[in-house]
CSV table of C-alpha atoms and ligand atoms in Angstrom, one decimal:
chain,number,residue,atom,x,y,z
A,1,UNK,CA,86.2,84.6,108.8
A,2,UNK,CA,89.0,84.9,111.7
A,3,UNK,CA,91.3,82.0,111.9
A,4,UNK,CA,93.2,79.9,113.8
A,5,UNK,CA,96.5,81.2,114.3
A,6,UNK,CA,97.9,78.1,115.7
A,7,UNK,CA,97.3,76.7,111.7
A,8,UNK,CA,100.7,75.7,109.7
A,9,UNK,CA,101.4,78.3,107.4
A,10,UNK,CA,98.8,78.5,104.2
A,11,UNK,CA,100.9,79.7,100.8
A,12,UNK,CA,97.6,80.2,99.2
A,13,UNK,CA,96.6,82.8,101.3
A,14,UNK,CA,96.0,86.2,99.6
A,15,UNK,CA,99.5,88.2,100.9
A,16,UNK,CA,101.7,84.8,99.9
A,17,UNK,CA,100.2,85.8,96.7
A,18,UNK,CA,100.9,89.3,96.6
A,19,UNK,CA,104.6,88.2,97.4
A,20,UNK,CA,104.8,86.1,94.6
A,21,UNK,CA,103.3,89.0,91.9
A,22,UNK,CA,100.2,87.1,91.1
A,23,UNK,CA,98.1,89.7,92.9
A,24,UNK,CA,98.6,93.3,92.6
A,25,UNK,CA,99.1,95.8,95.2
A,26,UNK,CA,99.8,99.5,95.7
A,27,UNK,CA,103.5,99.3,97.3
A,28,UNK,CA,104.8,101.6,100.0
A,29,UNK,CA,108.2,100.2,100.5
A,30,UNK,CA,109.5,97.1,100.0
A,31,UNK,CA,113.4,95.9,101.5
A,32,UNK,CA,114.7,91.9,101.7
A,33,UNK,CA,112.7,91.6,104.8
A,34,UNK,CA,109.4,93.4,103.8
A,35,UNK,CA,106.6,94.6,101.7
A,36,UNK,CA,104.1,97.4,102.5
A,37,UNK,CA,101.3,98.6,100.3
A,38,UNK,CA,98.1,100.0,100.8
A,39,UNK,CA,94.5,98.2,102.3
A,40,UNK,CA,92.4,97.5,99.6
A,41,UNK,CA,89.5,98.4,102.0
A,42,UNK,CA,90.9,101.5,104.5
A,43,UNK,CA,89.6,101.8,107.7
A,44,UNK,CA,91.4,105.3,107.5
A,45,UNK,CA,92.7,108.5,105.6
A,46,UNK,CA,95.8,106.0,105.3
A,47,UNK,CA,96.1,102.5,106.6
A,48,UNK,CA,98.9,100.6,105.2
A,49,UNK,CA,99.6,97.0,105.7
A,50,UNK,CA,103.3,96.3,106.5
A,51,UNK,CA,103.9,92.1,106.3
A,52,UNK,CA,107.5,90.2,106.6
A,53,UNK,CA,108.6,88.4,103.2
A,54,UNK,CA,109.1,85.0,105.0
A,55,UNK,CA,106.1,82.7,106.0
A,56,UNK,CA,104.8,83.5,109.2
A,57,UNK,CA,101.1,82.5,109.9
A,58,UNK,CA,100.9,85.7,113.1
A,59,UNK,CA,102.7,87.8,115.6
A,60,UNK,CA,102.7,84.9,117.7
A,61,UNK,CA,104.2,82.6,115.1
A,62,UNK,CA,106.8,85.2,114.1
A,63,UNK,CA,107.9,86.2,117.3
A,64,UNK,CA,108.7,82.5,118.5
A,65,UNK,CA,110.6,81.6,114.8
A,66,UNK,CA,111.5,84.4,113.1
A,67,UNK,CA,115.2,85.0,113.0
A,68,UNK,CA,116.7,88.4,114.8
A,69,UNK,CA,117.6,89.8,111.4
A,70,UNK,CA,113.9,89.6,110.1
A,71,UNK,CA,112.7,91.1,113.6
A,72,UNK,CA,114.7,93.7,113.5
A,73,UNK,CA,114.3,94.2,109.8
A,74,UNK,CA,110.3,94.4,110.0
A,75,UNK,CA,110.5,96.4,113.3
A,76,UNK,CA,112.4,98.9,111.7
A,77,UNK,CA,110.3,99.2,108.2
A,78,UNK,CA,107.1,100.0,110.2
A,79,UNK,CA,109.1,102.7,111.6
A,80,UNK,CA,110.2,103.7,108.5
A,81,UNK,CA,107.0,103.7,106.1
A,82,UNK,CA,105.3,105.5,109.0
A,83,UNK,CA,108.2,108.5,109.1
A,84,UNK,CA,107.6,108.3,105.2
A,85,UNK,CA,104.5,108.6,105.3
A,86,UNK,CA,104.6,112.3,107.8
A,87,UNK,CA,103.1,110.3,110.5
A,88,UNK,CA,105.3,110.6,113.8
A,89,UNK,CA,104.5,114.3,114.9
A,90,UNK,CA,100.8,114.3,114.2
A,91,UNK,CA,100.4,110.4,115.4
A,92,UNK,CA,99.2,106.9,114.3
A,93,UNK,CA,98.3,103.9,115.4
A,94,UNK,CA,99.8,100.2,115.0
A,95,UNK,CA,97.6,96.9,114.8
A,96,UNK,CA,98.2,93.3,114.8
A,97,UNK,CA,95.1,91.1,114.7
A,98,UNK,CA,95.9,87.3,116.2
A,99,UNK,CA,93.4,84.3,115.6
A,100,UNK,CA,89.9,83.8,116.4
A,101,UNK,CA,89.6,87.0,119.2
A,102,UNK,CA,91.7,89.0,117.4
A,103,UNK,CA,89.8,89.1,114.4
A,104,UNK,CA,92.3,88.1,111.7
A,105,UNK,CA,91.7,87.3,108.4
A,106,UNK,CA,94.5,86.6,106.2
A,107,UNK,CA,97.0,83.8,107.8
A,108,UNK,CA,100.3,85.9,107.4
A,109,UNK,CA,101.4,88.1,109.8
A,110,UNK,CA,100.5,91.8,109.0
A,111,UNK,CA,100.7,95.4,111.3
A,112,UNK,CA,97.9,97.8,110.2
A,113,UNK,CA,99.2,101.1,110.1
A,114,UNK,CA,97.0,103.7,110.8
A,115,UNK,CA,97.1,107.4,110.2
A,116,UNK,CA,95.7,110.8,108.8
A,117,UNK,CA,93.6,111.3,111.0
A,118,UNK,CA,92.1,111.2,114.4
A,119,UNK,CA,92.0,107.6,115.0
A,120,UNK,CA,89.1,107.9,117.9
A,121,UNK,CA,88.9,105.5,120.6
A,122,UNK,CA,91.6,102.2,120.8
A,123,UNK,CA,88.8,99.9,120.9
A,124,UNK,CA,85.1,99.9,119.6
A,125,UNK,CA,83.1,97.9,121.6
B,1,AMP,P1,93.0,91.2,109.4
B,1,AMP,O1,91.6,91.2,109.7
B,1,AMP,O2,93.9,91.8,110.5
B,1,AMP,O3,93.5,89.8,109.0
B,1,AMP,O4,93.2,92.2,108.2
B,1,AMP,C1,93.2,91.8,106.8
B,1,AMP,C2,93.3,93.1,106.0
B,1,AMP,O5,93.7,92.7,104.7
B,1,AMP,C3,92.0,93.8,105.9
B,1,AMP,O6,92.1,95.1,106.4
B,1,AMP,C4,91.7,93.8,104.4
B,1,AMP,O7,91.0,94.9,103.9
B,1,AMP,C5,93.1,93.6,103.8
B,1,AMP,N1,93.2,93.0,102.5
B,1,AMP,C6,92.6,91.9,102.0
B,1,AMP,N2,92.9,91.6,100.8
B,1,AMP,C7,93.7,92.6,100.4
B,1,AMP,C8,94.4,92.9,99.2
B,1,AMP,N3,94.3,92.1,98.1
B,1,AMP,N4,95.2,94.0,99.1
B,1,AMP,C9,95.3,94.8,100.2
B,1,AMP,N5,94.7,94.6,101.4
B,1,AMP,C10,93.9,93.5,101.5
């Protein structure tokens, strides 16, 4: 079920858990700033999941507290896994689902990273 991404941050939620070890995942890279791993249900030849290491409930949450060091930092791993990954000259796709229209699911902020692939159209509808 989406949420509401206005909600205080959750630490139960499923990526808080992945962050502490008690759930496993497949990790892509990982810095101080940042862990990304593969989706346990891809949408696509590759779709990695790039989230920041510090509680943040969304984009909108973690553009309005984050500090400049953890924006830059997460800014600069998507970057980064996607280069590592051979994405940039054959192309991908970024995603950040926000609350209830935006479809999300788990209440810490994550960028889908899409790739492989043609990706079809942006939206389906
Ligand atoms: P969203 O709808 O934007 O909140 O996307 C949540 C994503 O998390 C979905 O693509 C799920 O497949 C993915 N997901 C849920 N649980 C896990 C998990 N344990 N490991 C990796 N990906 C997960």
């Amino acid at each position: 079920m989406a949420i509401d991404a206005t909600q205080p941050y959750d630490d139960t939620n499923i990526f808080a858990k992945i962050l502490r070890g008690e759930i496993p995942n497949k990790t892509v890279y990982e810095d101080e700033h940042v862990l990304a791993f593969h989706d346990i249900a891809p949408q696509a030849p590759i779709h990695i999941l790039v989230i920041p290491k510090g509680a943040y409930v969304s984009w909108d949450d973690f553009s309005a507290r984050a500090s400049e060091a953890e924006i830059a930092g997460f800014i600069r791993a998507v970057g980064h896994v996607a280069r590592e990954q051979g994405l940039v000259e054959p192309g991908y796709r970024l995603l950040a689902n926000v609350g209830a229209h935006g479809g999300q699911e788990v209440p810490h902020l994550h960028v889908h990273l899409f790739g492989g692939g043609p990706l079809g159209p942006m939206l389906a509808r």
